[in-house]
């Protein structure tokens, strides 16, 4: 059912959805691999879609960790609100992550330790990608903040290096299509 809903959203808005199917659990595990859940006070997720990465984050976080999700797609936003309605310290925002600072102020968040992204940077307008990455770099914890995203090609690595000097790349073949996880350190 979720796969069909995801596919319909892709057909309606391919540039915003970016994939035909939700990410696999294997990709989700690789996406959270570099998160120090004991230390993390705030984790933000851009474009959670159906919540595959969100589930892993919520399973592993400590109870004090604040999690903020930014979902622009109304169908996915409503799904996430229903799916995670009983979670404490979870805020689900129906807006572009370009407006992240407004919500950090609203929820009294001063420091972000990790930003996990399911955004399709390869298909987003360049100006949107620039706005998001500038905000991301500025708002991440300056000493050890990490931005973790995945892409289906390595075409955007050079673009990301304008914002993050250190990028670790891992490949996950057990996803449709196979994907690269890019773990970017804010130094």
Coordinates of N, CA and C in Angstrom, one line a residue:
X1 N 0.8 -1.2 0.0 CA 0.0 0.0 0.0 C 0.9 1.3 0.0
X2 N 1.9 1.3 0.9 CA 2.8 2.5 1.0 C 3.5 2.6 -0.3
X3 N 4.0 1.5 -0.9 CA 4.7 1.5 -2.2 C 3.9 2.1 -3.3
X4 N 2.6 1.8 -3.3 CA 1.7 2.3 -4.4 C 1.5 3.8 -4.2
X5 N 1.3 4.2 -2.9 CA 1.1 5.6 -2.6 C 2.4 6.4 -3.0
X6 N 3.6 5.8 -2.7 CA 4.8 6.5 -3.0 C 5.0 6.6 -4.5
X7 N 4.7 5.6 -5.3 CA 4.8 5.6 -6.7 C 3.8 6.6 -7.3
X8 N 2.6 6.8 -6.8 CA 1.7 7.8 -7.2 C 2.2 9.2 -7.0
X9 N 2.9 9.4 -5.9 CA 3.5 10.7 -5.6 C 4.6 11.0 -6.6
X10 N 5.4 10.0 -6.9 CA 6.4 10.1 -7.9 C 5.9 10.5 -9.2
X11 N 4.8 9.8 -9.6 CA 4.2 10.1 -10.9 C 3.7 11.5 -11.0
X12 N 3.1 12.0 -9.9 CA 2.5 13.4 -9.8 C 3.6 14.4 -9.8
X13 N 4.7 14.2 -9.0 CA 5.7 15.2 -8.7 C 7.1 14.6 -8.7
X14 N 7.6 14.1 -9.9 CA 8.9 13.4 -9.9 C 10.0 14.2 -9.4
X15 N 10.1 15.5 -9.6 CA 11.2 16.3 -9.2 C 11.2 16.4 -7.7
X16 N 10.1 16.4 -7.0 CA 10.0 16.6 -5.6 C 10.1 15.3 -4.8
X17 N 9.6 14.2 -5.5 CA 9.7 12.9 -4.8 C 11.0 12.2 -5.0
X18 N 11.5 12.2 -6.3 CA 12.9 11.8 -6.6 C 13.1 10.3 -6.7
X19 N 12.1 9.4 -6.3 CA 12.3 8.0 -6.4 C 10.9 7.3 -6.7
X20 N 10.9 6.2 -7.3 CA 9.7 5.4 -7.6 C 9.2 4.6 -6.4
X21 N 10.2 4.2 -5.5 CA 9.8 3.4 -4.4 C 10.5 3.9 -3.1
X22 N 10.0 3.6 -1.9 CA 10.6 4.1 -0.7 C 12.0 3.4 -0.6
X23 N 12.9 4.0 0.2 CA 14.2 3.4 0.5 C 14.1 2.1 1.2
X24 N 15.1 1.2 1.0 CA 15.1 -0.1 1.6 C 15.6 0.0 3.1
X25 N 15.3 -1.0 3.8 CA 15.8 -1.0 5.2 C 17.4 -1.0 5.3
X26 N 18.0 -1.6 4.2 CA 19.4 -1.7 4.1 C 20.0 -0.3 4.0
X27 N 19.4 0.5 3.1 CA 19.8 1.9 2.9 C 19.6 2.7 4.2
X28 N 18.4 2.5 4.9 CA 18.1 3.1 6.1 C 19.2 2.8 7.2
X29 N 19.6 1.6 7.3 CA 20.7 1.2 8.2 C 22.0 1.9 7.9
X30 N 22.3 2.0 6.6 CA 23.5 2.7 6.3 C 23.4 4.2 6.5
X31 N 22.3 4.8 6.4 CA 22.1 6.2 6.6 C 22.3 6.6 8.1
X32 N 21.9 5.7 9.0 CA 22.1 6.1 10.4 C 23.4 5.5 11.0
X33 N 24.2 4.9 10.3 CA 25.4 4.2 10.8 C 26.4 5.2 11.5
X34 N 26.4 6.4 11.0 CA 27.4 7.4 11.6 C 26.8 8.3 12.7
X35 N 25.6 8.0 13.1 CA 25.0 8.8 14.2 C 25.4 8.2 15.6
X36 N 25.8 9.1 16.4 CA 26.1 8.7 17.8 C 24.8 9.0 18.6
X37 N 24.0 8.1 18.7 CA 22.7 8.2 19.3 C 22.7 8.6 20.8
X38 N 23.8 8.2 21.5 CA 23.9 8.5 22.9 C 24.2 10.0 23.1
X39 N 24.9 10.6 22.1 CA 25.3 12.0 22.3 C 24.3 13.0 21.6
X40 N 23.5 12.5 20.6 CA 22.7 13.4 19.8 C 21.6 14.0 20.6
X41 N 21.5 15.4 20.6 CA 20.4 16.1 21.3 C 19.3 16.5 20.3
X42 N 19.7 16.7 19.0 CA 18.7 17.0 18.0 C 19.1 16.4 16.6
X43 N 18.2 15.7 16.0 CA 18.3 15.1 14.7 C 17.2 15.7 13.8
X44 N 17.6 16.2 12.7 CA 16.6 16.7 11.7 C 16.6 15.8 10.5
X45 N 15.4 15.6 10.0 CA 15.3 14.8 8.7 C 14.6 15.7 7.7
X46 N 15.3 15.8 6.5 CA 14.7 16.5 5.4 C 14.1 15.4 4.5
X47 N 12.8 15.7 4.1 CA 12.2 14.8 3.1 C 12.0 13.3 3.6
X48 N 11.4 13.1 4.7 CA 11.3 11.7 5.2 C 10.4 10.8 4.4
X49 N 9.6 11.4 3.5 CA 8.7 10.5 2.7 C 7.8 9.7 3.5
X50 N 7.9 8.4 3.4 CA 7.0 7.5 4.2 C 7.6 7.1 5.6
X51 N 8.8 7.6 5.9 CA 9.4 7.4 7.2 C 10.3 6.3 7.4
X52 N 10.9 5.7 6.4 CA 11.8 4.6 6.5 C 13.0 5.0 7.3
X53 N 13.6 6.1 7.1 CA 14.8 6.5 7.9 C 14.3 7.0 9.3
X54 N 13.1 7.6 9.3 CA 12.6 8.1 10.6 C 12.4 6.9 11.6
X55 N 11.9 5.8 11.1 CA 11.7 4.6 12.0 C 13.0 4.2 12.6
X56 N 14.1 4.2 11.9 CA 15.4 3.8 12.4 C 15.9 4.8 13.4
X57 N 15.7 6.1 13.1 CA 16.1 7.1 14.0 C 15.4 7.0 15.3
X58 N 14.1 6.8 15.3 CA 13.2 6.7 16.5 C 13.5 5.5 17.3
X59 N 13.9 4.4 16.6 CA 14.2 3.1 17.3 C 15.5 3.3 18.1
X60 N 16.4 4.1 17.6 CA 17.8 4.1 18.2 C 18.0 5.4 19.1
X61 N 17.2 6.4 18.9 CA 17.5 7.6 19.7 C 17.3 7.4 21.2
X62 N 17.9 8.3 22.0 CA 17.5 8.3 23.4 C 16.3 9.1 23.6
X63 N 15.6 8.9 24.7 CA 14.3 9.6 24.9 C 14.4 11.1 25.0
X64 N 15.6 11.6 25.3 CA 15.8 13.1 25.3 C 16.0 13.8 24.0
X65 N 16.3 13.0 23.0 CA 16.7 13.5 21.7 C 15.4 14.1 21.0
X66 N 15.6 15.3 20.5 CA 14.5 16.0 19.7 C 14.7 15.6 18.3
X67 N 13.6 15.2 17.6 CA 13.7 14.9 16.2 C 12.7 15.8 15.5
X68 N 13.1 16.4 14.4 CA 12.3 17.3 13.6 C 12.3 16.8 12.2
X69 N 11.1 16.6 11.6 CA 11.0 16.1 10.2 C 10.4 17.3 9.4
X70 N 11.0 17.5 8.2 CA 10.5 18.4 7.3 C 10.0 17.7 6.0
X71 N 8.7 17.7 5.9 CA 8.1 17.0 4.7 C 7.2 18.0 3.9
X72 N 7.6 18.3 2.7 CA 6.9 19.3 1.9 C 5.6 18.7 1.2
X73 N 5.6 17.4 0.9 CA 4.5 16.7 0.2 C 3.4 16.5 1.3
X74 N 2.2 17.0 0.9 CA 1.1 16.9 1.9 C 0.7 15.4 2.2
X75 N 0.7 14.6 1.2 CA 0.3 13.2 1.4 C 1.2 12.5 2.4
X76 N 2.5 12.7 2.2 CA 3.5 12.1 3.0 C 3.5 12.7 4.4
X77 N 3.3 14.0 4.5 CA 3.1 14.7 5.8 C 2.0 14.1 6.6
X78 N 0.8 13.9 6.0 CA -0.3 13.3 6.7 C 0.0 11.9 7.1
X79 N 0.6 11.1 6.3 CA 1.0 9.8 6.6 C 1.9 9.8 7.9
X80 N 2.9 10.6 7.9 CA 3.9 10.7 9.0 C 3.2 11.1 10.3
X81 N 2.3 12.1 10.2 CA 1.5 12.5 11.4 C 0.8 11.4 12.0
X82 N 0.2 10.6 11.1 CA -0.6 9.4 11.6 C 0.3 8.3 12.2
X83 N 1.3 8.0 11.4 CA 2.2 6.9 11.7 C 3.0 7.1 13.0
X84 N 3.4 8.4 13.3 CA 4.2 8.7 14.5 C 3.5 9.5 15.5
X85 N 2.1 9.4 15.5 CA 1.3 10.3 16.4 C 1.6 10.1 17.9
X86 N 2.2 9.0 18.3 CA 2.4 8.7 19.7 C 3.8 9.0 20.2
X87 N 4.7 9.5 19.3 CA 6.1 9.7 19.6 C 6.3 11.0 20.4
X88 N 7.1 11.0 21.4 CA 7.4 12.2 22.2 C 8.7 12.8 21.5
X89 N 8.8 14.1 21.8 CA 10.0 14.9 21.2 C 10.2 14.7 19.7
X90 N 9.1 14.6 19.0 CA 9.1 14.5 17.6 C 8.2 15.6 17.0
X91 N 8.7 16.4 16.1 CA 7.9 17.5 15.5 C 7.9 17.2 14.0
X92 N 6.8 17.2 13.4 CA 6.6 17.0 12.0 C 6.1 18.3 11.3
X93 N 6.9 18.8 10.4 CA 6.7 20.1 9.8 C 6.3 19.9 8.4
X94 N 5.2 20.6 8.0 CA 4.7 20.6 6.6 C 5.2 21.9 6.0
X95 N 6.4 21.9 5.5 CA 7.0 23.1 4.9 C 8.4 22.7 4.3
X96 N 8.9 23.6 3.5 CA 10.3 23.3 3.0 C 11.3 23.5 4.0
X97 N 12.3 22.6 4.0 CA 13.4 22.7 4.9 C 14.2 24.0 4.7
X98 N 13.9 24.7 3.6 CA 14.6 26.1 3.4 C 14.2 27.0 4.6
X99 N 13.1 26.7 5.3 CA 12.6 27.5 6.4 C 12.9 27.0 7.7
X100 N 14.0 26.2 7.8 CA 14.3 25.4 9.0 C 14.5 26.4 10.2
X101 N 15.2 27.5 10.0 CA 15.5 28.4 11.1 C 14.2 28.8 11.9
X102 N 13.2 29.1 11.2 CA 11.9 29.5 11.8 C 11.4 28.4 12.8
X103 N 11.6 27.1 12.4 CA 11.1 26.1 13.2 C 12.0 25.7 14.4
X104 N 13.3 25.9 14.2 CA 14.2 25.7 15.3 C 13.9 26.7 16.4
X105 N 13.6 28.0 16.0 CA 13.2 29.0 17.0 C 11.9 28.6 17.7
X106 N 10.9 28.1 16.9 CA 9.6 27.7 17.4 C 9.7 26.6 18.4
X107 N 10.6 25.6 18.2 CA 10.8 24.5 19.1 C 12.0 24.6 20.0
X108 N 12.5 25.8 20.1 CA 13.6 26.1 21.1 C 14.8 25.2 20.9
X109 N 15.2 25.0 19.7 CA 16.4 24.1 19.4 C 17.5 25.1 19.0
X110 N 18.6 24.9 19.7 CA 19.8 25.8 19.5 C 20.9 25.1 18.6
X111 N 20.9 23.8 18.7 CA 22.0 23.1 18.1 C 21.5 21.8 17.4
X112 N 21.9 21.6 16.2 CA 21.6 20.4 15.5 C 22.8 19.5 15.4
X113 N 22.7 18.3 15.8 CA 23.9 17.3 15.7 C 23.9 16.6 14.3
X114 N 22.8 16.2 13.8 CA 22.7 15.5 12.6 C 21.5 15.9 11.7
X115 N 21.8 16.1 10.4 CA 20.7 16.3 9.5 C 20.8 15.1 8.5
X116 N 19.7 14.4 8.4 CA 19.5 13.2 7.5 C 18.7 13.7 6.4
X117 N 19.1 13.4 5.2 CA 18.3 14.0 4.0 C 17.9 12.9 3.0
X118 N 16.7 12.9 2.7 CA 16.2 12.1 1.6 C 15.8 12.9 0.4
X119 N 16.3 14.2 0.4 CA 16.0 15.1 -0.7 C 16.7 14.7 -2.0
X120 N 16.0 14.8 -3.2 CA 16.6 14.4 -4.4 C 17.4 15.6 -5.0
X121 N 18.6 15.9 -4.5 CA 19.4 17.1 -5.0 C 19.6 17.1 -6.5
X122 N 19.7 15.9 -7.1 CA 19.9 15.8 -8.5 C 18.7 16.4 -9.3
X123 N 17.5 16.4 -8.7 CA 16.4 16.9 -9.5 C 15.8 18.2 -8.9
X124 N 16.3 18.7 -7.8 CA 15.8 19.9 -7.2 C 16.4 21.1 -8.0
X125 N 15.7 22.2 -8.1 CA 16.3 23.4 -8.7 C 17.6 23.8 -8.0
X126 N 18.6 24.2 -8.7 CA 19.9 24.5 -8.1 C 19.7 25.6 -7.0
X127 N 18.9 26.6 -7.2 CA 18.7 27.6 -6.2 C 18.2 27.1 -4.9
X128 N 17.2 26.1 -5.0 CA 16.7 25.5 -3.8 C 17.8 24.7 -3.1
X129 N 18.6 23.9 -3.9 CA 19.6 23.1 -3.3 C 20.6 24.0 -2.6
X130 N 21.0 25.1 -3.2 CA 21.9 26.1 -2.6 C 21.4 26.6 -1.3
X131 N 20.1 27.1 -1.3 CA 19.5 27.6 -0.1 C 19.5 26.6 1.1
X132 N 19.1 25.4 0.7 CA 19.1 24.3 1.7 C 20.5 24.0 2.3
X133 N 21.4 23.9 1.4 CA 22.8 23.5 1.9 C 23.5 24.7 2.7
X134 N 23.2 25.9 2.3 CA 23.8 27.0 3.0 C 23.2 27.1 4.5
X135 N 21.9 26.9 4.6 CA 21.2 26.8 5.9 C 21.7 25.6 6.7
X136 N 21.9 24.5 6.0 CA 22.3 23.3 6.7 C 23.7 23.5 7.3
X137 N 24.6 24.0 6.5 CA 26.0 24.2 7.0 C 26.0 25.2 8.1
X138 N 25.3 26.2 8.0 CA 25.2 27.2 9.1 C 24.6 26.7 10.4
X139 N 23.6 25.9 10.3 CA 22.9 25.5 11.5 C 23.4 24.2 12.2
X140 N 24.2 23.4 11.5 CA 24.7 22.2 12.1 C 25.7 22.6 13.2
X141 N 25.8 21.8 14.2 CA 26.8 22.0 15.3 C 28.2 22.1 14.6
X142 N 28.9 23.2 14.9 CA 30.1 23.5 14.2 C 31.3 22.6 14.6
X143 N 31.2 22.0 15.8 CA 32.4 21.2 16.1 C 32.3 19.8 15.6
X144 N 31.1 19.2 15.5 CA 31.0 17.8 15.0 C 29.7 17.5 14.3
X145 N 29.0 18.5 13.8 CA 27.7 18.3 13.1 C 28.0 17.5 11.8
X146 N 27.0 16.7 11.5 CA 27.1 15.8 10.3 C 25.8 15.9 9.5
X147 N 26.0 16.0 8.1 CA 24.9 16.0 7.2 C 25.0 14.7 6.4
X148 N 24.0 13.9 6.5 CA 24.0 12.6 5.8 C 22.9 12.5 4.8
X149 N 23.3 12.3 3.5 CA 22.3 12.2 2.5 C 22.6 11.0 1.6
X150 N 21.6 10.7 0.7 CA 21.9 9.6 -0.3 C 21.6 10.2 -1.6
X151 N 22.2 9.6 -2.6 CA 22.0 10.0 -4.0 C 22.2 8.7 -4.8
X152 N 21.6 8.7 -6.0 CA 21.7 7.5 -6.9 C 22.9 7.6 -7.8
X153 N 23.6 8.7 -7.9 CA 24.8 8.9 -8.6 C 25.8 9.7 -7.8
X154 N 27.0 9.8 -8.2 CA 28.0 10.7 -7.5 C 28.1 12.1 -8.1
X155 N 27.2 12.4 -9.0 CA 27.3 13.7 -9.7 C 27.2 14.9 -8.8
X156 N 26.6 14.8 -7.6 CA 26.5 16.0 -6.7 C 27.6 16.1 -5.7
X157 N 28.5 15.1 -5.7 CA 29.6 15.2 -4.7 C 30.4 16.5 -4.8
X158 N 30.8 16.9 -6.0 CA 31.5 18.1 -6.2 C 30.7 19.3 -5.7
X159 N 29.4 19.3 -6.0 CA 28.6 20.4 -5.5 C 28.5 20.4 -4.0
X160 N 28.4 19.3 -3.4 CA 28.4 19.2 -1.9 C 29.7 19.6 -1.3
X161 N 30.8 19.4 -2.0 CA 32.1 19.8 -1.5 C 32.3 21.4 -1.3
X162 N 31.4 22.1 -1.9 CA 31.4 23.6 -1.7 C 30.9 23.9 -0.3
X163 N 30.2 22.9 0.4 CA 29.7 23.2 1.7 C 30.3 22.3 2.8
X164 N 30.8 21.1 2.4 CA 31.4 20.2 3.3 C 32.7 19.7 2.7
X165 N 33.8 19.9 3.5 CA 35.1 19.5 3.0 C 35.4 18.0 3.1
X166 N 34.8 17.3 4.1 CA 35.1 15.9 4.3 C 33.8 15.1 4.0
X167 N 33.8 14.3 3.0 CA 32.6 13.5 2.6 C 33.0 12.1 2.5
X168 N 32.5 11.2 3.3 CA 32.7 9.8 3.2 C 31.6 9.2 2.3
X169 N 31.9 8.3 1.4 CA 31.0 7.7 0.5 C 30.9 6.2 0.7
X170 N 29.6 5.7 0.9 CA 29.4 4.3 1.0 C 28.4 3.9 0.0
X171 N 28.4 2.7 -0.5 CA 27.5 2.2 -1.5 C 26.5 1.2 -0.9
X172 N 25.3 1.3 -1.3 CA 24.3 0.3 -0.9 C 23.6 -0.2 -2.1
X173 N 23.9 -1.5 -2.4 CA 23.4 -2.2 -3.6 C 22.0 -2.7 -3.3
X174 N 21.6 -2.9 -2.1 CA 20.3 -3.6 -1.7 C 19.3 -2.5 -1.6
X175 N 19.1 -1.7 -2.6 CA 18.1 -0.7 -2.7 C 17.7 -0.6 -4.2
X176 N 16.5 -0.1 -4.5 CA 16.1 0.0 -5.8 C 15.8 1.5 -6.1
X177 N 16.7 2.2 -6.9 CA 17.9 1.7 -7.5 C 19.0 1.7 -6.4
X178 N 20.2 1.1 -6.6 CA 21.3 1.2 -5.7 C 21.7 2.6 -5.4
X179 N 22.2 2.9 -4.2 CA 22.4 4.3 -3.8 C 23.7 4.5 -3.2
X180 N 24.2 5.7 -3.1 CA 25.4 6.1 -2.4 C 25.0 6.9 -1.2
X181 N 25.5 6.6 -0.1 CA 25.3 7.4 1.2 C 26.5 8.3 1.3
X182 N 26.2 9.6 1.5 CA 27.3 10.6 1.6 C 27.2 11.2 3.0
X183 N 28.2 10.9 3.8 CA 28.3 11.4 5.2 C 29.2 12.6 5.2
X184 N 28.7 13.8 5.4 CA 29.4 15.0 5.3 C 29.7 15.7 6.6
X185 N 30.9 16.0 6.9 CA 31.3 16.6 8.2 C 31.4 18.1 8.0
X186 N 30.9 18.8 9.0 CA 30.8 20.2 9.0 C 32.1 20.8 9.6
X187 N 33.2 20.9 8.8 CA 34.4 21.4 9.3 C 34.9 22.5 8.4

